[in-house]
PDB file as gemmi writes it, atoms N, CA and C in Angstrom:
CRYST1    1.000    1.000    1.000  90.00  90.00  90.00 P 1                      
ATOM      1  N   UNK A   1      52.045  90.734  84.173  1.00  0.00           N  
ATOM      2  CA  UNK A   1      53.043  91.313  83.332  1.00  0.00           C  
ATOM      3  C   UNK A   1      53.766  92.459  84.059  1.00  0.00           C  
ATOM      4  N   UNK A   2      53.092  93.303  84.778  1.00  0.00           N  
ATOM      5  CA  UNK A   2      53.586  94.605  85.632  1.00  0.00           C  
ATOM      6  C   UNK A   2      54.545  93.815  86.422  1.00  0.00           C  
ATOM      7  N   UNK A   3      54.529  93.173  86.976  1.00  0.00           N  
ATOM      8  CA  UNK A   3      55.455  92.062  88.249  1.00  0.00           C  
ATOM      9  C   UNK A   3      56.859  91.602  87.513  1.00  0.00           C  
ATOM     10  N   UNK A   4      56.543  91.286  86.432  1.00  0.00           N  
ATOM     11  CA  UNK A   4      57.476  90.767  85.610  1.00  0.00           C  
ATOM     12  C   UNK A   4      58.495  91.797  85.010  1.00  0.00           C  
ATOM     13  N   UNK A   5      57.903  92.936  84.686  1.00  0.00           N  
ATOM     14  CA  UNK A   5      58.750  93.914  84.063  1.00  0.00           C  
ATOM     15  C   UNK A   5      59.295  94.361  86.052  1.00  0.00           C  
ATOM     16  N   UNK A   6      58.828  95.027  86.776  1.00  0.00           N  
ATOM     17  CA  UNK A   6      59.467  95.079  88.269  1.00  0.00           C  
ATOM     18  C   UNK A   6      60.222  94.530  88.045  1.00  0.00           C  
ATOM     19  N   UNK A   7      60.345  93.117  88.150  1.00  0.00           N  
ATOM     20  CA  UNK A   7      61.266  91.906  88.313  1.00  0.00           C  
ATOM     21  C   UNK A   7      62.764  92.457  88.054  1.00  0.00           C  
ATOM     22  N   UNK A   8      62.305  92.485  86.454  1.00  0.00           N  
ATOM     23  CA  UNK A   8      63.127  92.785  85.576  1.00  0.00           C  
ATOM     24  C   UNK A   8      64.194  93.966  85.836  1.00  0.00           C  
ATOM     25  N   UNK A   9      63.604  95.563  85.829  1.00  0.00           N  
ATOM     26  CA  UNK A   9      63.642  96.370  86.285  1.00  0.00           C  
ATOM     27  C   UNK A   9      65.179  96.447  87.637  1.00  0.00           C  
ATOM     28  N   UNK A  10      64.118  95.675  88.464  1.00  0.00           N  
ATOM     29  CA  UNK A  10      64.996  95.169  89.630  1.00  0.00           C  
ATOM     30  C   UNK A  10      66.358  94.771  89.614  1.00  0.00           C  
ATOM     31  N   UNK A  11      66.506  93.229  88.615  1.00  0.00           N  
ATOM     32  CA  UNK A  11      67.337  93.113  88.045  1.00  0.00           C  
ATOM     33  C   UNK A  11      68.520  93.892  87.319  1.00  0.00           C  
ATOM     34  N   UNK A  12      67.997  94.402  86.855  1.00  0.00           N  
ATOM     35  CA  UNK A  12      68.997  95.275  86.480  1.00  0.00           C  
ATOM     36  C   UNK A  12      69.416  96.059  87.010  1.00  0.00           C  
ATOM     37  N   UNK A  13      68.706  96.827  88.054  1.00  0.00           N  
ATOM     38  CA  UNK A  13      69.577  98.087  88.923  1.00  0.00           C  
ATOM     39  C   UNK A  13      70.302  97.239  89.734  1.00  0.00           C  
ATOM     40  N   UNK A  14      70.464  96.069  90.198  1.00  0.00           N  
ATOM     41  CA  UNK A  14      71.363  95.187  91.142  1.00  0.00           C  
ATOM     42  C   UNK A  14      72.355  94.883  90.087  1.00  0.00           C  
ATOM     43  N   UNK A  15      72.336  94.407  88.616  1.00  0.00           N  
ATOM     44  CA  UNK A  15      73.768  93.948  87.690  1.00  0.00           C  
ATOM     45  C   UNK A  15      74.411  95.589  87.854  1.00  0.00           C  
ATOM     46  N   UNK A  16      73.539  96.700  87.281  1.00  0.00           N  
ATOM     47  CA  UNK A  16      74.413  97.927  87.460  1.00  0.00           C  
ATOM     48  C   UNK A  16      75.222  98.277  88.451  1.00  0.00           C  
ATOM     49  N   UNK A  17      74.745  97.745  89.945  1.00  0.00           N  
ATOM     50  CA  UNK A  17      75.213  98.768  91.250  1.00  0.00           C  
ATOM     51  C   UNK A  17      76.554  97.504  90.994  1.00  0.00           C  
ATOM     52  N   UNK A  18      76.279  96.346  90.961  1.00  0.00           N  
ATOM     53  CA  UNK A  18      77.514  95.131  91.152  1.00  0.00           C  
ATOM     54  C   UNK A  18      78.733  95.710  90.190  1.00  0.00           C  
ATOM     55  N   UNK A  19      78.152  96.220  88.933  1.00  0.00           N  
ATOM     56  CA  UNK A  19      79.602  96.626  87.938  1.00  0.00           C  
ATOM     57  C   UNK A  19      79.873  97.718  88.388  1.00  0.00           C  
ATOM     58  N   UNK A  20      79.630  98.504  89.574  1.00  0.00           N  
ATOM     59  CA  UNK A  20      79.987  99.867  89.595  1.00  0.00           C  
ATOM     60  C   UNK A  20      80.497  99.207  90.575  1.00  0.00           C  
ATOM     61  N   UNK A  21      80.512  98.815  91.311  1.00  0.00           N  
ATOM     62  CA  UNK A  21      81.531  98.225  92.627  1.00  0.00           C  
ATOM     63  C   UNK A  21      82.658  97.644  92.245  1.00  0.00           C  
ATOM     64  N   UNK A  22      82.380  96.917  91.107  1.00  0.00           N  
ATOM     65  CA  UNK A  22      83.574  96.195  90.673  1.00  0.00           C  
ATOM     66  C   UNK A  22      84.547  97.624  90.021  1.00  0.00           C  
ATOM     67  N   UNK A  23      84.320  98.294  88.988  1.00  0.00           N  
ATOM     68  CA  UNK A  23      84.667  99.243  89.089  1.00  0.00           C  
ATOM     69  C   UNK A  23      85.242 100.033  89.931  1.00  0.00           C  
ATOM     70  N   UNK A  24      85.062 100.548  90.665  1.00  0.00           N  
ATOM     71  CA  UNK A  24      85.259 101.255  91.787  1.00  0.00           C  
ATOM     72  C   UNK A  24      86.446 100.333  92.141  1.00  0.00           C  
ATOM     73  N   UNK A  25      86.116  99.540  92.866  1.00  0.00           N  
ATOM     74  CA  UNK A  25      87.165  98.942  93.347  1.00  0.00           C  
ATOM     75  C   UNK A  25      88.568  98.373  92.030  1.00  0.00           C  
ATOM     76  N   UNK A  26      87.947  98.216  91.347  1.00  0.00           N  
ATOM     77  CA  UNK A  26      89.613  98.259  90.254  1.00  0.00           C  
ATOM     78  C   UNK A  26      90.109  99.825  90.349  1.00  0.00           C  
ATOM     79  N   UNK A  27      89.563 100.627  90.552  1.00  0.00           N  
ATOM     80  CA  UNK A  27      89.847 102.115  89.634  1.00  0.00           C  
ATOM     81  C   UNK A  27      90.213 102.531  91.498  1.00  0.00           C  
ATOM     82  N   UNK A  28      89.978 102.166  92.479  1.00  0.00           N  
ATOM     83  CA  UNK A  28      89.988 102.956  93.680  1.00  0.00           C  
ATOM     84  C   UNK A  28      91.472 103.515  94.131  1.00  0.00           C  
ATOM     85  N   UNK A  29      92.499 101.941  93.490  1.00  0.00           N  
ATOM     86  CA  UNK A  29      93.520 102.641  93.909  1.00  0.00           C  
ATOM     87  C   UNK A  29      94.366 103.499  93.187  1.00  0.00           C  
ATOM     88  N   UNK A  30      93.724 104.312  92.439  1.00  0.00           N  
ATOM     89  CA  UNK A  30      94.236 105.340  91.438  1.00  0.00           C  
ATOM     90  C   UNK A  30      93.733 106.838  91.865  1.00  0.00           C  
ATOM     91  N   UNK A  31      94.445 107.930  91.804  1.00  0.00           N  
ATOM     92  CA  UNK A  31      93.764 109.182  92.097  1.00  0.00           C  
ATOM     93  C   UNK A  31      93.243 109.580  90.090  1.00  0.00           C  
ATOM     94  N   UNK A  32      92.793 110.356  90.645  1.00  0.00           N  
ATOM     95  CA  UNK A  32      91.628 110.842  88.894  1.00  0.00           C  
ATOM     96  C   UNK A  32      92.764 111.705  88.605  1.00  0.00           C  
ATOM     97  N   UNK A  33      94.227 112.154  88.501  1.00  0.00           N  
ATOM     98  CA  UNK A  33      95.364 112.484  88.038  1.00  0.00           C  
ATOM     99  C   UNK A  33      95.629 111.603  87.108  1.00  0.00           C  
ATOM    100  N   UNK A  34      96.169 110.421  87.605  1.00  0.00           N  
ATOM    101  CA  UNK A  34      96.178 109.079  87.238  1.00  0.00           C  
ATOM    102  C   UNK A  34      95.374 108.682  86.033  1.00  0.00           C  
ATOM    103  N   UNK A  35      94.197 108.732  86.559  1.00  0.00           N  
ATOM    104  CA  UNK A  35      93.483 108.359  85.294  1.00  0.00           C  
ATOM    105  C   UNK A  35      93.333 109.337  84.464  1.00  0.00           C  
ATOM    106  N   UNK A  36      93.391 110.350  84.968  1.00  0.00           N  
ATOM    107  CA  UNK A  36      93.795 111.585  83.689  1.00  0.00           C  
ATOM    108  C   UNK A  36      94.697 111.362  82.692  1.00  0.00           C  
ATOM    109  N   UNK A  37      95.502 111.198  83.225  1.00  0.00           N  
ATOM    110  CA  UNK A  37      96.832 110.641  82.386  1.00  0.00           C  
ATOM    111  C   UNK A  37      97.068 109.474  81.833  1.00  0.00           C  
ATOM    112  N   UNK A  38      95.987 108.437  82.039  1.00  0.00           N  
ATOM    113  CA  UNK A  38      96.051 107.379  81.120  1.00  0.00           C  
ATOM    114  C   UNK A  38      95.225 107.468  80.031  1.00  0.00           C  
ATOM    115  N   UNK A  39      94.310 108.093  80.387  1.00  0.00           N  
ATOM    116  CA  UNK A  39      93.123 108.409  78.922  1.00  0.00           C  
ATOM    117  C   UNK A  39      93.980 109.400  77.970  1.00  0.00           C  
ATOM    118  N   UNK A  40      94.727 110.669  78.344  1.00  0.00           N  
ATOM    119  CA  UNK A  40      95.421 111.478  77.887  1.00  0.00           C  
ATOM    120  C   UNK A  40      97.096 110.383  76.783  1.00  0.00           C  
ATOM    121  N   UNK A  41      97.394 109.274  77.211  1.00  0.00           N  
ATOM    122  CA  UNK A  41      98.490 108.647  76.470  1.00  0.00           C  
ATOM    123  C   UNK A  41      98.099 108.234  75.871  1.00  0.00           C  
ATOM    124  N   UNK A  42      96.844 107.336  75.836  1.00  0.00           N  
ATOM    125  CA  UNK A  42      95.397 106.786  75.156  1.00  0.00           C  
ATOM    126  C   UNK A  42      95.342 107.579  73.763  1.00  0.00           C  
ATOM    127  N   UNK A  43      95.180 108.688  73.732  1.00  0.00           N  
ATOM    128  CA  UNK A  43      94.889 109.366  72.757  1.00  0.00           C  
ATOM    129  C   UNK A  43      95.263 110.072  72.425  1.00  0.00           C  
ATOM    130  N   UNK A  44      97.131 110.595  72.768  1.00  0.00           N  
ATOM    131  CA  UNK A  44      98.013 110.819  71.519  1.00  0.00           C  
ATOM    132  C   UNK A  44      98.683 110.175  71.507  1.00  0.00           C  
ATOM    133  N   UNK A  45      99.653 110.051  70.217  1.00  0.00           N  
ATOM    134  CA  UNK A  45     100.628 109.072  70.088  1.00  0.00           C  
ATOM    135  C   UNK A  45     101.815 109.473  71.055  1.00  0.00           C  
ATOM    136  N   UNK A  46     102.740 110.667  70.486  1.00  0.00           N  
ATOM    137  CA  UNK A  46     103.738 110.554  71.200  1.00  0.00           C  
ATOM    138  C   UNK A  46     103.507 111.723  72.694  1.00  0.00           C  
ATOM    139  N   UNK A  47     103.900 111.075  73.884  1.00  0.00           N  
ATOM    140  CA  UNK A  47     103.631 111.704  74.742  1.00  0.00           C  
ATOM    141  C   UNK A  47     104.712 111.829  75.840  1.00  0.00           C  
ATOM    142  N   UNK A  48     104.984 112.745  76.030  1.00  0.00           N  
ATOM    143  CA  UNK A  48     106.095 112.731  77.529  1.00  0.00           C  
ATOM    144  C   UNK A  48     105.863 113.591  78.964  1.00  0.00           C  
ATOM    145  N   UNK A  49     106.301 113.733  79.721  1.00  0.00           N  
ATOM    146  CA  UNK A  49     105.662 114.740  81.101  1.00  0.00           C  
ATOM    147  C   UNK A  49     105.279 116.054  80.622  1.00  0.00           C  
ATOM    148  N   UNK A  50     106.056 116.792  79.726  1.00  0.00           N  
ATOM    149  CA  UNK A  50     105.657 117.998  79.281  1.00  0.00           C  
ATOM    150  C   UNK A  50     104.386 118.389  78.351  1.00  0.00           C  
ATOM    151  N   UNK A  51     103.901 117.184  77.627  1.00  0.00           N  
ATOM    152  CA  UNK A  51     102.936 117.045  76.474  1.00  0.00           C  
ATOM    153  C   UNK A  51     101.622 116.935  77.520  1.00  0.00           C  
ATOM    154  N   UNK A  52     101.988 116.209  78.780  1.00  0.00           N  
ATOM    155  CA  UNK A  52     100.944 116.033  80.005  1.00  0.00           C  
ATOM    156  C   UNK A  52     101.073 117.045  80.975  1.00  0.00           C  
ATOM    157  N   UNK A  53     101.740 117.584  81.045  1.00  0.00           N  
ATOM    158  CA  UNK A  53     101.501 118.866  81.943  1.00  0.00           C  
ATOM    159  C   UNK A  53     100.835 119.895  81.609  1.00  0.00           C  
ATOM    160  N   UNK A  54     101.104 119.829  80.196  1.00  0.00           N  
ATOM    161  CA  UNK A  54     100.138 121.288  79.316  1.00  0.00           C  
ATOM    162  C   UNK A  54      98.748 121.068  78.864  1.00  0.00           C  
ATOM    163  N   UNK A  55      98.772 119.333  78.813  1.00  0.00           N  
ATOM    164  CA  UNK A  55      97.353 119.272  78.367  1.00  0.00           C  
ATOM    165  C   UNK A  55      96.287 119.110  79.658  1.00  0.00           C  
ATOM    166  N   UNK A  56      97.070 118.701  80.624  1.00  0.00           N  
ATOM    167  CA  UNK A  56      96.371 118.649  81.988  1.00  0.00           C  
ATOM    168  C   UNK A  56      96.349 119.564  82.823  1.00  0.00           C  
ATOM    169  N   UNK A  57      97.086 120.393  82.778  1.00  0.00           N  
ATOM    170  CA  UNK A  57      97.087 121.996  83.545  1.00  0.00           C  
ATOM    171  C   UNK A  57      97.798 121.637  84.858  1.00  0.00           C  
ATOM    172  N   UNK A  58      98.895 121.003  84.611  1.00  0.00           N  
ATOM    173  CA  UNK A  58      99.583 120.161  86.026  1.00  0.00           C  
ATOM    174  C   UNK A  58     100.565 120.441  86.148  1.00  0.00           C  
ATOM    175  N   UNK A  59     101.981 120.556  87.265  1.00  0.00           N  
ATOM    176  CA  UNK A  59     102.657 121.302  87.226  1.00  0.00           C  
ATOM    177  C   UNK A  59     103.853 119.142  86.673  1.00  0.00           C  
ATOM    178  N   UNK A  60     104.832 119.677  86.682  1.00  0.00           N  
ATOM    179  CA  UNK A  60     105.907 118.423  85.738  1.00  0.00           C  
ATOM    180  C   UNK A  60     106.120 117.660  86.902  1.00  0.00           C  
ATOM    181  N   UNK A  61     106.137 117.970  88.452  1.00  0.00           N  
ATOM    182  CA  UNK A  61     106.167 117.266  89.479  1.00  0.00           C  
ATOM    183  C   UNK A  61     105.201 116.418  89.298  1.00  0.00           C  
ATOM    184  N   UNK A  62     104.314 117.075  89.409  1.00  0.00           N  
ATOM    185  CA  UNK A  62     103.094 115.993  89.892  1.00  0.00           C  
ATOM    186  C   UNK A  62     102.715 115.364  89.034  1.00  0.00           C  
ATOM    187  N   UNK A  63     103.280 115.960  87.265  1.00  0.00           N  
ATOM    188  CA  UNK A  63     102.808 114.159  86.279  1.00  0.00           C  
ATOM    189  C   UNK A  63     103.926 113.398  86.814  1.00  0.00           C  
ATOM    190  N   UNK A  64     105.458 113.522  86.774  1.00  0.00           N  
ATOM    191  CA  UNK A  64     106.278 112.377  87.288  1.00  0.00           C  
ATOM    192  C   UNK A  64     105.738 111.948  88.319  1.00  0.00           C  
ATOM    193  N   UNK A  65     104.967 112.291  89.998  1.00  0.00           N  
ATOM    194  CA  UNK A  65     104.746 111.604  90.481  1.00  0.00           C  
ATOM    195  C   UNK A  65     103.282 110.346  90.059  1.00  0.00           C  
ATOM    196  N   UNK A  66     102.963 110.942  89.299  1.00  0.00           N  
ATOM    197  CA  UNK A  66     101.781 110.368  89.405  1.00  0.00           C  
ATOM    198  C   UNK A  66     102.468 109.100  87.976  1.00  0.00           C  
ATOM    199  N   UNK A  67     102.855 109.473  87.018  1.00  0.00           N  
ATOM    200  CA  UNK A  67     103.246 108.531  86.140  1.00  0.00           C  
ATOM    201  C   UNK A  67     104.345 107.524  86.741  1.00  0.00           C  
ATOM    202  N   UNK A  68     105.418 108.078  87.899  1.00  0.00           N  
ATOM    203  CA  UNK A  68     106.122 106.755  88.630  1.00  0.00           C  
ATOM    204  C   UNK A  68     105.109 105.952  89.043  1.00  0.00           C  
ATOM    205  N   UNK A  69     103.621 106.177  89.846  1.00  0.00           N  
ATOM    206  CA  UNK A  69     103.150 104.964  90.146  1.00  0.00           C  
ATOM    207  C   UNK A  69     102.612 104.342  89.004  1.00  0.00           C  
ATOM    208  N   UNK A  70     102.357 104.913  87.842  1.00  0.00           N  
ATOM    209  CA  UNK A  70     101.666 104.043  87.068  1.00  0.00           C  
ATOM    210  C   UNK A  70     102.882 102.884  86.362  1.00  0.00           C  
ATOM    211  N   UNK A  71     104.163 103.598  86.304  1.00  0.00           N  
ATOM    212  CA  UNK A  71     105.648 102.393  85.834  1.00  0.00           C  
ATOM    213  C   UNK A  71     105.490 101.611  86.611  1.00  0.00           C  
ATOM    214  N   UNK A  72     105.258 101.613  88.274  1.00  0.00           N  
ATOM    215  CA  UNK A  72     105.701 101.214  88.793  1.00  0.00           C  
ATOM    216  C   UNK A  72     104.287  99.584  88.803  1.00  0.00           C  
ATOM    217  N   UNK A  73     103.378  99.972  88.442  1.00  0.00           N  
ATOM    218  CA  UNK A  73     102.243  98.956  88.990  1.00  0.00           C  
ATOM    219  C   UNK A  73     102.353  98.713  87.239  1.00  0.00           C  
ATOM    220  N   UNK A  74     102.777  98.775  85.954  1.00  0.00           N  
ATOM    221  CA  UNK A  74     103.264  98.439  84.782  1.00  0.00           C  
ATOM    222  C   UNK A  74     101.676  98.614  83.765  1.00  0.00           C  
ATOM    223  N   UNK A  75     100.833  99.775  84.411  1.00  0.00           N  
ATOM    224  CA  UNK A  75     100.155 100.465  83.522  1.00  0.00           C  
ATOM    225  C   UNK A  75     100.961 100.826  82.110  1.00  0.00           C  
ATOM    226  N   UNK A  76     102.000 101.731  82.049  1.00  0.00           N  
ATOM    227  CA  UNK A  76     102.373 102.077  81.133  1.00  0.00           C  
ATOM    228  C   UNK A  76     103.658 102.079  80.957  1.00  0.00           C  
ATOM    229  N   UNK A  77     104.718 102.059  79.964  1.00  0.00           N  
ATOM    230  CA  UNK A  77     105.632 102.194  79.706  1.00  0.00           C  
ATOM    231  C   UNK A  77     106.631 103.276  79.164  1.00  0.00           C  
ATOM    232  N   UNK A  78     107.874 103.639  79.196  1.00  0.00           N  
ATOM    233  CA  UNK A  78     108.588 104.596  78.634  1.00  0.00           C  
ATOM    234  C   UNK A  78     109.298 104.003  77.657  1.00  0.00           C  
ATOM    235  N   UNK A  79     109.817 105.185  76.749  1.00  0.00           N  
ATOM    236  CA  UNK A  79     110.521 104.340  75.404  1.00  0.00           C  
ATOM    237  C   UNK A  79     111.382 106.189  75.042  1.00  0.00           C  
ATOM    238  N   UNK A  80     112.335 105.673  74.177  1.00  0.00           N  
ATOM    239  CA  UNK A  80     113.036 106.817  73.773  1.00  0.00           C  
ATOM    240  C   UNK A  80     113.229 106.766  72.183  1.00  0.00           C  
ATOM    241  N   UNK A  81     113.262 107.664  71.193  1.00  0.00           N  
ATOM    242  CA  UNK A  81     113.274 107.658  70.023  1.00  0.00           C  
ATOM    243  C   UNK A  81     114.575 107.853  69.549  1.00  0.00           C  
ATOM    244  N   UNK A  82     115.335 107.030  68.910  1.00  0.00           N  
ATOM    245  CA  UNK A  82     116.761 107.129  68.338  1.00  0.00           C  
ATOM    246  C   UNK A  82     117.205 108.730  68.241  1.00  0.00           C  
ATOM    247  N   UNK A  83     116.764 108.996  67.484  1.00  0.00           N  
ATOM    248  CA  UNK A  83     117.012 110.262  67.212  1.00  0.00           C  
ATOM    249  C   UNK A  83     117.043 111.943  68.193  1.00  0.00           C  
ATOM    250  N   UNK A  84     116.551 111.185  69.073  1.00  0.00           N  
ATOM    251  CA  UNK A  84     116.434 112.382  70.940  1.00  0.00           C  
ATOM    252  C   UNK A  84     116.124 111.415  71.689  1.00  0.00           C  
ATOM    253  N   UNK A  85     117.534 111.060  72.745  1.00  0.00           N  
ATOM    254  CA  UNK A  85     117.557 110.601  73.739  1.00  0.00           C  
ATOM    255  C   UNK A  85     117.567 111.336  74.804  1.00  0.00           C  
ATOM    256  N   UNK A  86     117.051 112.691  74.164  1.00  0.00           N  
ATOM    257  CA  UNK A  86     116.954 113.703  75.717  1.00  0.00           C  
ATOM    258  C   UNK A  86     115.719 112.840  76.024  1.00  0.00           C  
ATOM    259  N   UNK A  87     114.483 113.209  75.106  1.00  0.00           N  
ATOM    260  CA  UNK A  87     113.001 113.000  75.725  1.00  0.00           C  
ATOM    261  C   UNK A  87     112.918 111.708  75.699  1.00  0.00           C  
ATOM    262  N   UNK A  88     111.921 111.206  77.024  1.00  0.00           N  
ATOM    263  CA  UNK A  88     111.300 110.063  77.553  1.00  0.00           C  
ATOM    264  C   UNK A  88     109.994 110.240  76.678  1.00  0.00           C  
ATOM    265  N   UNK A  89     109.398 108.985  76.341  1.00  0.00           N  
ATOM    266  CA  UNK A  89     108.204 109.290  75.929  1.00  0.00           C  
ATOM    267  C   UNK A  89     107.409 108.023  76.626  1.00  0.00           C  
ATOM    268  N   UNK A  90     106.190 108.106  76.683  1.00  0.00           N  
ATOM    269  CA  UNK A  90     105.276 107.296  77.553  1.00  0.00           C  
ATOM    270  C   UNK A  90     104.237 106.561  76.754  1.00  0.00           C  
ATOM    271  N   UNK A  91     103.939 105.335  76.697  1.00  0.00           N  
ATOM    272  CA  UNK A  91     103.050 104.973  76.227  1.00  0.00           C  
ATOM    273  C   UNK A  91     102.227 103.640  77.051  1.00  0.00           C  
TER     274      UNK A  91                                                      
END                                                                             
């Protein structure tokens, strides 16, 4: 029975290390900005560079750069609200 639970044991730290690789490698070509900012659109509704600069402590450069790559690889999208076509908003 001891052999069997090992076994087992075993098993499983090899499925874990395999989903963390897989992981990793989906998530690698992103900086943790990036993913800052996708969990952050995630969980408010309306959001634009300024709503992400203040909640991320980031200066407005570096969310536009970091949100052009995410348009650009079609993570997320922009949209504008009839009523203010100044602000971009991101979702």
């Amino acid at each position: 029975m001891y052999r069997t639970l090992v076994k087992l044991i075993h098993a499983q730290e090899i499925h874990r290390e395999k989903k963390r690789e897989i992981l990793l490698k989906d998530l690698g070509n992103y900086t943790l900005t990036q993913l800052h900012i996708l969990s952050c659109i995630q969980q408010h509704d309306a959001v634009n560079n300024k709503v992400l600069s203040d909640a991320l402590a980031l200066t407005k450069a570096a969310v536009s750069k970091a949100v052009n790559k995410l348009l650009k690889d079609e993570l997320i999208t922009t949209y504008q609200v009839e009523d203010n076509q100044k602000s971009i908003f991101i979702s």
